[in-house]
Coordinates of C-alpha atoms and ligand atoms in Angstrom, one line a residue:
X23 CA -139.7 -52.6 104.5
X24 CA -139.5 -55.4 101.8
X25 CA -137.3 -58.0 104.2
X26 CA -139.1 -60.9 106.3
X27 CA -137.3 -63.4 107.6
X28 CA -138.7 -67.0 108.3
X29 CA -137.7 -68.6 111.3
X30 CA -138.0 -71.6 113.1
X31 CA -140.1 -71.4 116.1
X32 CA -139.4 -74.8 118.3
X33 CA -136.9 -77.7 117.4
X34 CA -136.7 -77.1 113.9
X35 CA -138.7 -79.4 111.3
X36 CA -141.7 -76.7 111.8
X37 CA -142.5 -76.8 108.0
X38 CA -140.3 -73.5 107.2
X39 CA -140.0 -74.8 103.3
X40 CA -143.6 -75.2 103.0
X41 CA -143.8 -71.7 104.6
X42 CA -141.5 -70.4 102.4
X43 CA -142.2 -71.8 99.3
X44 CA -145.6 -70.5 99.3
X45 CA -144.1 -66.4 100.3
X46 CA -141.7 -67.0 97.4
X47 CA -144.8 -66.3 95.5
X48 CA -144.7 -62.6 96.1
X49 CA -140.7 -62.3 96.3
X50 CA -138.0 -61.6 94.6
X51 CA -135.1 -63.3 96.5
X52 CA -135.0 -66.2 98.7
X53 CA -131.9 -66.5 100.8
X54 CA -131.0 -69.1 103.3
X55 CA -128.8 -67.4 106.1
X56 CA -127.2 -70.1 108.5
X57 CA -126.7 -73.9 108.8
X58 CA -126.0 -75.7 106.1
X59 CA -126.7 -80.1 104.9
X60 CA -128.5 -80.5 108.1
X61 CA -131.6 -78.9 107.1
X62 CA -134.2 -80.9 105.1
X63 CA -137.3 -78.8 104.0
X64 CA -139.8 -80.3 102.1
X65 CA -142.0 -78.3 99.6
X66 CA -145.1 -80.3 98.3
X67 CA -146.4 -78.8 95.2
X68 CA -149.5 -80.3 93.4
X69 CA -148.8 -83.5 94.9
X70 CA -145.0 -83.9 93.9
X71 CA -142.7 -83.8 96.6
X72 CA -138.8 -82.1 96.8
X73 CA -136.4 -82.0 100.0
X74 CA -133.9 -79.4 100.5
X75 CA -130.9 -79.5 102.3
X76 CA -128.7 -76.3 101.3
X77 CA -130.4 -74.8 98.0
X78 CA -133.2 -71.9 99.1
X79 CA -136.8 -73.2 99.0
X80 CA -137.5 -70.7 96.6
X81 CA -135.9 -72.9 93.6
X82 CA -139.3 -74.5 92.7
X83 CA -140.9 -71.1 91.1
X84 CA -139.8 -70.3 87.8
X85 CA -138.2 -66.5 88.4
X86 CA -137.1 -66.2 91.7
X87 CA -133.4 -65.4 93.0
X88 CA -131.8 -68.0 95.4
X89 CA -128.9 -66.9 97.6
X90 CA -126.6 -69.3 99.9
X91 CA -126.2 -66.5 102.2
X92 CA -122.3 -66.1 104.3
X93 CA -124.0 -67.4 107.5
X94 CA -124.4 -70.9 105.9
X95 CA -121.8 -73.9 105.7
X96 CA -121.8 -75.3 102.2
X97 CA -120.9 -78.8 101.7
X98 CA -119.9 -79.1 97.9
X99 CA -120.8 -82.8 98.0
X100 CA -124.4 -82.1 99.0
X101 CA -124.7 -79.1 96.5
X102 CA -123.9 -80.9 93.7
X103 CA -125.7 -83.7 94.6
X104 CA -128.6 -81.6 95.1
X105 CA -128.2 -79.2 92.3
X106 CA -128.4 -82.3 89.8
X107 CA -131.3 -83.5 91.2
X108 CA -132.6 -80.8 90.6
X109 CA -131.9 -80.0 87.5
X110 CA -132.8 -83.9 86.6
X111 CA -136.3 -83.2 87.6
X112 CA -136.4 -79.9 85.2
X113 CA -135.6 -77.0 87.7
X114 CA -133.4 -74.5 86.2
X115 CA -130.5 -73.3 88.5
X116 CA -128.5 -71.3 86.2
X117 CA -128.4 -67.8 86.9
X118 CA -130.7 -67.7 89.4
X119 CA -128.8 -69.8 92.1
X120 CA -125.9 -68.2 94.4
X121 CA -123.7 -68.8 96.5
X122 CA -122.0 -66.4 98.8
X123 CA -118.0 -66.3 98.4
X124 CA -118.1 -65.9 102.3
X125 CA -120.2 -69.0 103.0
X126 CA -117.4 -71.9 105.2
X127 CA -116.7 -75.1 103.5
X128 CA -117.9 -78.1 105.2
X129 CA -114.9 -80.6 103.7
X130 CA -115.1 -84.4 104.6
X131 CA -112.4 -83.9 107.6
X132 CA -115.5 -82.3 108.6
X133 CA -117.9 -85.1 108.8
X134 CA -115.5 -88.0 109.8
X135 CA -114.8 -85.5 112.6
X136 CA -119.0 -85.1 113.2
X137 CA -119.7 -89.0 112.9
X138 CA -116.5 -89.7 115.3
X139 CA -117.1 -87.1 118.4
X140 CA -120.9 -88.5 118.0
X141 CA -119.8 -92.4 118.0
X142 CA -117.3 -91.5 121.0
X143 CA -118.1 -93.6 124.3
X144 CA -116.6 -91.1 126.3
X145 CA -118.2 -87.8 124.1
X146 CA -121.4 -86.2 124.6
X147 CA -123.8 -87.2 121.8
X148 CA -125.9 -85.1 121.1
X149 CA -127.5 -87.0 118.2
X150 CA -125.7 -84.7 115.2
X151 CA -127.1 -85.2 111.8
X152 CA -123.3 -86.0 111.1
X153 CA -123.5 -83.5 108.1
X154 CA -120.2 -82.1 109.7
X155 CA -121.5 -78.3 110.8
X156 CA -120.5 -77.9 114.1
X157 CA -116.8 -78.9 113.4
X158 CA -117.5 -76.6 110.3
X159 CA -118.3 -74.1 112.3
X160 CA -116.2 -74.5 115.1
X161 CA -113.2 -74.0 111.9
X162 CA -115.1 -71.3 111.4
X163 CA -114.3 -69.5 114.7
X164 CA -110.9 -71.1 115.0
X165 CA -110.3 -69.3 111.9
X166 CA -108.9 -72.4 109.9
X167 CA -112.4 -72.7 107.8
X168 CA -112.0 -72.1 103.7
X169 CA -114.7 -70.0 102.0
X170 CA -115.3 -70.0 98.1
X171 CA -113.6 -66.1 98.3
X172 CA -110.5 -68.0 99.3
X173 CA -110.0 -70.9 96.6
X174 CA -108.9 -69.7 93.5
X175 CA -105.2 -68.7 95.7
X176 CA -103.6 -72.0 96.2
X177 CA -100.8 -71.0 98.4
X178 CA -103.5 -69.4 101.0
X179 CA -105.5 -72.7 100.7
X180 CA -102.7 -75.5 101.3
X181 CA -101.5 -72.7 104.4
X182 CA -104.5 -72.9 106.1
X183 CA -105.0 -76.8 105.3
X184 CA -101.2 -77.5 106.5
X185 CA -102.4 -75.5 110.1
X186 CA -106.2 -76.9 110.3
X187 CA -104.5 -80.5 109.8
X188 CA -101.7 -80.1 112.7
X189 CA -104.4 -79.8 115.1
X190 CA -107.4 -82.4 113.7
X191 CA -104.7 -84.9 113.0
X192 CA -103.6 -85.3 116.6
X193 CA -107.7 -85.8 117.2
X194 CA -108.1 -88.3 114.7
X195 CA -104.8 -90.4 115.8
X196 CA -104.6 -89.6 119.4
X197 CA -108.4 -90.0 120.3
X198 CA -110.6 -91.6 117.5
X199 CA -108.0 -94.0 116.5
X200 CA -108.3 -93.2 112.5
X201 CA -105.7 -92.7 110.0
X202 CA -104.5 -89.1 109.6
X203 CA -105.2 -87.0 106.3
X204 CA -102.6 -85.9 104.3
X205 CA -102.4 -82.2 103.5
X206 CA -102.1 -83.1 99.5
X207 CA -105.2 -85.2 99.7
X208 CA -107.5 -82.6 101.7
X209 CA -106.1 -80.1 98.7
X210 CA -107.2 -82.0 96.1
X211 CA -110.7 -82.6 97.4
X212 CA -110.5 -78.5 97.8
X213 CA -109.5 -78.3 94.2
X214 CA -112.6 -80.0 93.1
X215 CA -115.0 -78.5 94.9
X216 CA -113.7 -75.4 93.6
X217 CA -114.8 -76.2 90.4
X218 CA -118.2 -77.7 91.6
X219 CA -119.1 -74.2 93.7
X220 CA -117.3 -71.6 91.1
X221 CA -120.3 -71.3 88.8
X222 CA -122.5 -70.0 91.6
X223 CA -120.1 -68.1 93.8
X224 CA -120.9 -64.5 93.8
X225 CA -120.7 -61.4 96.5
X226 CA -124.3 -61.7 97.5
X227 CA -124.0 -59.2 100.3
X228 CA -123.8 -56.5 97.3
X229 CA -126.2 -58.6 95.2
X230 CA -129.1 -58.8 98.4
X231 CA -128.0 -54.5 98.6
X232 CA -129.0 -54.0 95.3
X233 CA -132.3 -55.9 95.3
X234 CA -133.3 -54.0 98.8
X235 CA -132.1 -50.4 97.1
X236 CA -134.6 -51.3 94.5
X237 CA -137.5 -52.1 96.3
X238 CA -137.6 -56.0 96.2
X239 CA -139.4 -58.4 98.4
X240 CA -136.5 -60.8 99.9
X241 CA -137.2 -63.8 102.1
X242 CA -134.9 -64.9 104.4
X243 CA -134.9 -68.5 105.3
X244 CA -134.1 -69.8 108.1
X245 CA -133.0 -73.4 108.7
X246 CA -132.9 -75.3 112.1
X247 CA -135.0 -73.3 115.1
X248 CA -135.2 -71.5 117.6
X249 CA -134.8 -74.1 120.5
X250 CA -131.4 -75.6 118.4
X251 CA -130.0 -72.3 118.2
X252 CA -126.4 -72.3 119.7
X253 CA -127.1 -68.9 122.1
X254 CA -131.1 -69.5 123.1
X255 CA -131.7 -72.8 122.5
X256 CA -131.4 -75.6 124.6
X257 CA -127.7 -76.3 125.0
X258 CA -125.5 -77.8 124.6
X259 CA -128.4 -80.0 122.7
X260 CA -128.2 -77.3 120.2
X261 CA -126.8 -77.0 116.3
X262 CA -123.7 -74.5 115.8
X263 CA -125.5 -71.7 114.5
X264 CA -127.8 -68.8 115.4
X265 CA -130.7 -69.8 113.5
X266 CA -132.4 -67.0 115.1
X267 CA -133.4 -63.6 113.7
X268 CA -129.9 -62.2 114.5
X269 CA -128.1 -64.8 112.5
X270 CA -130.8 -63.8 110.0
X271 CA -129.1 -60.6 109.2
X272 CA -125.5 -61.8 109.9
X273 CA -125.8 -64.4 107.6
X274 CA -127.0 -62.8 104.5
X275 CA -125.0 -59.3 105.4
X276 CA -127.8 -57.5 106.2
X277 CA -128.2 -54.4 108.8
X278 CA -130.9 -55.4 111.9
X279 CA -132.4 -52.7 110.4
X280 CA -133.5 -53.5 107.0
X281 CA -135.7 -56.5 108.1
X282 CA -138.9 -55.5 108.4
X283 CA -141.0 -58.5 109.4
X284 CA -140.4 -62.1 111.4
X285 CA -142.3 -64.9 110.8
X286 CA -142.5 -67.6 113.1
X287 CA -143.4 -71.0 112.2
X288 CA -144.6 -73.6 114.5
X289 CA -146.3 -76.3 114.8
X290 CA -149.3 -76.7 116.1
X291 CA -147.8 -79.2 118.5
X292 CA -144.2 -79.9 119.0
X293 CA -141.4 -82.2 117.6
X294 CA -138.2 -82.8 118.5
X295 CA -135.3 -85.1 116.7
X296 CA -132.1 -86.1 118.1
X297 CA -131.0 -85.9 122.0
X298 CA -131.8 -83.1 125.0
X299 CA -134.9 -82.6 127.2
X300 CA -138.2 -81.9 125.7
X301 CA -140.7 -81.1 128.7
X302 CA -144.0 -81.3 126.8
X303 CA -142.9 -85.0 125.2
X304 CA -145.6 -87.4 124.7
X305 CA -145.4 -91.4 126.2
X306 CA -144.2 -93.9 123.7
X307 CA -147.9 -94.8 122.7
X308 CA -149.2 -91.2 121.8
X309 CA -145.8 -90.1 120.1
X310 CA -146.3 -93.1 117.7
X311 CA -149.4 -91.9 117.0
X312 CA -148.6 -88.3 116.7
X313 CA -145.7 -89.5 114.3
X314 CA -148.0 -91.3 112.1
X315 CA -150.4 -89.1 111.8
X316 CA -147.8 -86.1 111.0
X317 CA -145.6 -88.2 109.1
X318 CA -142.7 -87.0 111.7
X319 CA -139.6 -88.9 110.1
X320 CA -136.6 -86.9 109.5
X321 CA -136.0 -85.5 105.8
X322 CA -132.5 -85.4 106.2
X323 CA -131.6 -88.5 108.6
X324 CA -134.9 -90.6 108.3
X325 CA -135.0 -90.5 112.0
X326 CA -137.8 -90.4 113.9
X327 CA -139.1 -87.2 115.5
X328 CA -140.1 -87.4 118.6
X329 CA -143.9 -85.7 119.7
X330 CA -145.7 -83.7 122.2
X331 CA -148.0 -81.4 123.1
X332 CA -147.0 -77.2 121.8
X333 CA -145.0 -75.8 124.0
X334 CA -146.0 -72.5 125.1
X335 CA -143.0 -71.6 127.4
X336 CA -140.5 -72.4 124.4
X337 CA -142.4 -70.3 121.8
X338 CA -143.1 -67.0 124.1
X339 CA -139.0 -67.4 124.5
X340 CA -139.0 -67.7 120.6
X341 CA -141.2 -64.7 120.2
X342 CA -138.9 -62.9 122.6
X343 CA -135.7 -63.8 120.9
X344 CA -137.0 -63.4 118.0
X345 CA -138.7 -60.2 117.8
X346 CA -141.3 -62.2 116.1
X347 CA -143.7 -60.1 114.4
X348 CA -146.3 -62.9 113.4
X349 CA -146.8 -66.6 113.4
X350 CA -147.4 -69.2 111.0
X351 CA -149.6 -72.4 112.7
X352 CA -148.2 -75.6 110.8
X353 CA -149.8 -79.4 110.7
X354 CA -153.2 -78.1 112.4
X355 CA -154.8 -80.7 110.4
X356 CA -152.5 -83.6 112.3
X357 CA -154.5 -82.8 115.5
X358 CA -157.8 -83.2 113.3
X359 CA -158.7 -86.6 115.2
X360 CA -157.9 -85.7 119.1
X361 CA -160.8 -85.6 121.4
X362 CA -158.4 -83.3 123.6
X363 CA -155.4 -80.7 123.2
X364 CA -152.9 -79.5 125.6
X365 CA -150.9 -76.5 125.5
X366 CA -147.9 -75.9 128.2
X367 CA -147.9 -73.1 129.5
X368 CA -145.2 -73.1 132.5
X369 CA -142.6 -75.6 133.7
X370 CA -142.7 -76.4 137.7
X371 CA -139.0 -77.2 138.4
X372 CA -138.9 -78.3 142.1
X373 CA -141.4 -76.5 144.2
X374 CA -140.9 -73.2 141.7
X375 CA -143.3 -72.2 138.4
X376 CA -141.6 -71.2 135.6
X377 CA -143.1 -69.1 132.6
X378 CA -139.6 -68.3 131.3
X379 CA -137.1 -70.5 129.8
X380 CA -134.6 -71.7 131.9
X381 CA -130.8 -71.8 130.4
X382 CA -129.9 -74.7 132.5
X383 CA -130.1 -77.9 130.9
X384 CA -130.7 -79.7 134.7
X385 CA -133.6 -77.6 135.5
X386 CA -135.1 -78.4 131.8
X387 CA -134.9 -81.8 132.1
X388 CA -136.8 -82.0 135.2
X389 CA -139.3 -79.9 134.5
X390 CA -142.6 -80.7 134.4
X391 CA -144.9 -79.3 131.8
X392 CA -148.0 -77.8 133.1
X393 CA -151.0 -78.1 130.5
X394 CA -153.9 -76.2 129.7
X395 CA -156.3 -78.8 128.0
X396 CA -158.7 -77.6 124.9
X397 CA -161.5 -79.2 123.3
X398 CA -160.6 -80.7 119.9
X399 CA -162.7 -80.3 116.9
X400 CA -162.9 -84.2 115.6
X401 CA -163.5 -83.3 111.6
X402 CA -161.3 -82.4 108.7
X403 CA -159.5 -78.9 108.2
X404 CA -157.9 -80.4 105.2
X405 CA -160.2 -78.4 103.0
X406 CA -160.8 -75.3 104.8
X407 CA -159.2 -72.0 103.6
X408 CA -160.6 -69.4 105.3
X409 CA -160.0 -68.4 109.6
X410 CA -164.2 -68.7 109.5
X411 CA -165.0 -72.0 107.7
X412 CA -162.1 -73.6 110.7
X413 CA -164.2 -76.3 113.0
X414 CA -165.2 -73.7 115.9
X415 CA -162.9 -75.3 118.4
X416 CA -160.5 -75.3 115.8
X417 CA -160.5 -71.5 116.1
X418 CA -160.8 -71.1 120.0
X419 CA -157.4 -72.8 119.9
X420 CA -155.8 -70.7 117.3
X421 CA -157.1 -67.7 119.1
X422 CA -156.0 -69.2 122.3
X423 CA -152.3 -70.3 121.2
X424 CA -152.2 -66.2 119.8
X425 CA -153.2 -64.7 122.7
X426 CA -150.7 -66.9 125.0
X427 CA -148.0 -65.9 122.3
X428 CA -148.8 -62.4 122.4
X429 CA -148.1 -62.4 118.9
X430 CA -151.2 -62.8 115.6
X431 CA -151.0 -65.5 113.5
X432 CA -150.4 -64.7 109.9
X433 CA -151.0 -68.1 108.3
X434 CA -152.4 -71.5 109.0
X435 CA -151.3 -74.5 107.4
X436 CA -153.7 -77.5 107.1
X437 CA -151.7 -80.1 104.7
X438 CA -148.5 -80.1 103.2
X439 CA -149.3 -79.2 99.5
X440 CA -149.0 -75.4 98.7
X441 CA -152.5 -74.8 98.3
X442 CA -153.5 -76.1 101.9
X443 CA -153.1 -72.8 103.1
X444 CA -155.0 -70.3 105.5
X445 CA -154.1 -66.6 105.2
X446 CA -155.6 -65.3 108.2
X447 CA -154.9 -61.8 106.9
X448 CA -154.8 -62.1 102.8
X449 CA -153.7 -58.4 102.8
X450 CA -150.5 -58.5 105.1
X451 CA -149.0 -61.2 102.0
X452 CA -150.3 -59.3 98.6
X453 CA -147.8 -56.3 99.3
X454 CA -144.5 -55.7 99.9
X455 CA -143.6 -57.2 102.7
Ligands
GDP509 P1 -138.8 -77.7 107.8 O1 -137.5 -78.3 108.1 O2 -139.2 -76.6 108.8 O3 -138.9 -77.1 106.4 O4 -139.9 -78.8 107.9 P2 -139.8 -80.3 107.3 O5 -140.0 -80.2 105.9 O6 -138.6 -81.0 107.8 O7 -141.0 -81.0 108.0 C1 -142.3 -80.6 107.9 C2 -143.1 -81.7 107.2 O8 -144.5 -81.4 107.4 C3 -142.8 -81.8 105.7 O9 -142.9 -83.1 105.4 C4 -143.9 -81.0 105.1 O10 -144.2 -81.4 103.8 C5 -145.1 -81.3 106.1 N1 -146.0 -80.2 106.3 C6 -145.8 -78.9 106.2 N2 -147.0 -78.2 106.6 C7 -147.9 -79.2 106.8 C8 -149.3 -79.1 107.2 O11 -149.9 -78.1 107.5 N3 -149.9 -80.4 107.4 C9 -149.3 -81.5 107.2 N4 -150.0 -82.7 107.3 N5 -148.0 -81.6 106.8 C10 -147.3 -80.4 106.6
IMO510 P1 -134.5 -78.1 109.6 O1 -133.9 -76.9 108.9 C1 -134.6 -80.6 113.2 C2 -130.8 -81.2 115.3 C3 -130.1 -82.6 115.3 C4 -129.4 -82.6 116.6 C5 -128.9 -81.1 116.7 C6 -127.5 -80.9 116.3 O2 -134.9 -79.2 108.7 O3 -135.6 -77.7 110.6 P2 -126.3 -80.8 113.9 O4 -126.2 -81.8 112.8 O5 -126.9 -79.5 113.5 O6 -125.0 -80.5 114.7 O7 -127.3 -81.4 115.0 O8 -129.8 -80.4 115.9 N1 -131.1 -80.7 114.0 C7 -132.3 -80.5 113.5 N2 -133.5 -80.9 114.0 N3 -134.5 -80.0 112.0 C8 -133.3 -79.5 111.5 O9 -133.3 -78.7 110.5 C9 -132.2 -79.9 112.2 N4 -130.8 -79.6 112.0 C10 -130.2 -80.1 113.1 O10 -131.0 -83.6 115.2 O11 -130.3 -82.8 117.6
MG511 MG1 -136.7 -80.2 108.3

């Protein structure tokens, strides 16, 4: 089964890019499924660094198919921006960069909208990137959302604008206090984007058929994770989208079926940017000092991330969720310098011990993380490339964090470049996947 999808494990951020920048190696087609300008995945390739917010990380090597899968929201804006950046730094897009004529528009209504319900007084923040996806998505479900499939038929277009604009218009008057849009000027800006997105716009749910009937390895990126998906994750602190392995397949048109193998990534300690609870969360003084050491800034926001210790009741929930097949250990080399690691492994809420993860947003944000404490290893695993040359208690933790996951670990990262890389299992990646 050539299909593995590439998930996020905890709160997004878990170094999915990296991840799947380095599988691209052995693949044919790289296709992002859901979310959309939010997501900022850094690839570090001999040094030189490139963030991506909507284009597939598997852009940087020379061959490979990328495909903007129907699950994501495409902001036209961001594309282009992004797509010239690209192409200014000598990465060829042409023909091997698509776009999905099912894929939702995220217009500028859509981020005023974002940036006002997130500056409301009276609103729930939830500390949005303001990139505009859940309005884009809740257009999505209201059915008043535009995809690439529908803009070369004007009359449909301005219909759908004329109804989308009755209702945001009586928002942005009534309760944010801003100017309304006129339906000829929303138009126009969908005019323009048509021409930006047109190049790319294909039916990839045929093209991502064809490659599977013929064998080919496809990745499957995901964006966001786990714990900010809109079902499982920790809401309503949570983006608009499934970002988990169910959303893999809806958003690239894809039967359950055909994917063969999910990757996890995590860290090997936990992050978390934006708003909600966050059990395992360091004080002030050690998450400044995880964030340094990590470099744990936002690539799409610049904000900072906040730190703690992993989270073992969040990832056995991703596992489950998941399906998760395997696991890919991020940013080991971060905890190189601690005398002393902890791992959750159950929440008490009140006078009651949880192992699974409770849906209600109360109980999570009084729970109280209990640890299991490991001995660090206090030298470099910068250099090491093998499971065996890994410090000892370098390893005791890996295996520990595998057995508590009930699930192997496939990878280990120890530095952000490509090459810092630990293939537990060299085998599992040289074949089809
Ligand atoms: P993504 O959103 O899941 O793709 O992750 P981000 O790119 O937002 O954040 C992960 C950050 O950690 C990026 O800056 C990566 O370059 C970096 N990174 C990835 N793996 C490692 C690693 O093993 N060690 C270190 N030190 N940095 C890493
Ligand atoms: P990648 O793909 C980390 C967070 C935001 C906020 C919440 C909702 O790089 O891992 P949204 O703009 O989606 O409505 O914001 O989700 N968030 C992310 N956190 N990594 C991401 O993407 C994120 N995308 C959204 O900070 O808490
Ligand atoms: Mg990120």
């Amino acid at each position: 089964m050539p299909v593995l999808a590439v998930i996020g494990a905890q709160w997004g951020d878990e170094g999915k890019g990296k991840i799947v920048d380095l599988l691209a190696e052995n693949a044919h087609v790289v296709a992002r499924y859901q979310g959309g300008a939010n997501a900022g995945h850094e690839v570090v390739v001999g040094g030189t660094s490139f963030i991506l917010h909507l284009v597939p990380s598997g852009i940087l090597h020379k061959d490979k198919i990328n495909i903007i899968g129907n699950g994501v929201v495409l902001d036209p804006e961001s594309f282009e921006k992004e797509v010239k950046d690209l192409k200014k730094r000598g990465i060829k897009v042409a023909g091997r960069l698509f776009v999905s004529d099912r894929a939702q528009l995220t217009l500028s209504l859509h981020k005023q909208l974002d940036a006002a319900r997130e500056g409301s007084a009276d609103g729930k923040k939830i500390g949005s990137t303001k990139r505009g996806i859940s309005p884009t998505y809740m257009d999505k479900a209201g059915r008043v959302g535009l995809r690439p499939a529908d803009l070369n038929d004007p009359a449909y277009c301005r219909s759908i604008i004329k109804a989308n604009l009755l209702e945001k218009n009586v928002l942005f008057q009534k309760l944010y206090g801003v100017k309304p849009l006129s339906a000829a000027a929303v138009y126009a800006e969908v005019k323009r984007h048509f021409a930006s997105v047109k190049p790319f716009q294909a039916d990839t749910t045929v093209m991502i058929h064809d490659f599977v009937a013929a064998g080919k390895n496809i990745l499957l990126e995901g964006a966001q994770g786990t714990l900010l998906d809109i079902d499982h994750g920790t809401y309503p602190y949570v983006t608009a989208s499934n970002s988990t392995a169910g959303g893999a397949a809806s958003g690239v048109g894809l039967g359950p079926t055909q994917i063969g193998r999910v990757m996890g990534v995590c860290k090997a300690y936990t992050t978390r940017v934006g708003e909600g609870p966050f059990p395992t969360e360091f004080d002030p003084k050690k998450s400044h000092l995880v964030r340094e050491l990590g470099g744990e800034y936002g690539r799409t926001t610049g904000r900072a991330r906040r730190c703690g210790w992993l989270d073992m009741v969040g990832l056995r929930h991703a596992v489950r969720v998941n399906g998760l097949t395997e696991l890919a250990i991020t940013k080991l080399d971060v905890l190189d310098t601690m005398d002393e690691i902890g791992v959750c492994v159950a929440y008490k809420v009140g006078s009651k011990t949880l192992t699974g993860f409770p849906a209600s947003v109360s109980d999570l944000s009084r729970a109280k993380p209990v640890f299991k404490m490991f001995k660090g290893w206090l030298s470099s695993t910068k250099q090491c490339r093998t499971f065996a040359s890994l410090p000892k208690n370098a390893q005791l933790y890996l295996k520990a964090v595998e057995k508590m996951a009930g699930t192997s670990i496939g990878l280990v990262s120890v530095g952000a470049d490509r090459s810092e890389t630990i293939f537990v299992n060299r085998k599992a990646f040289d074949y089809k996947f």
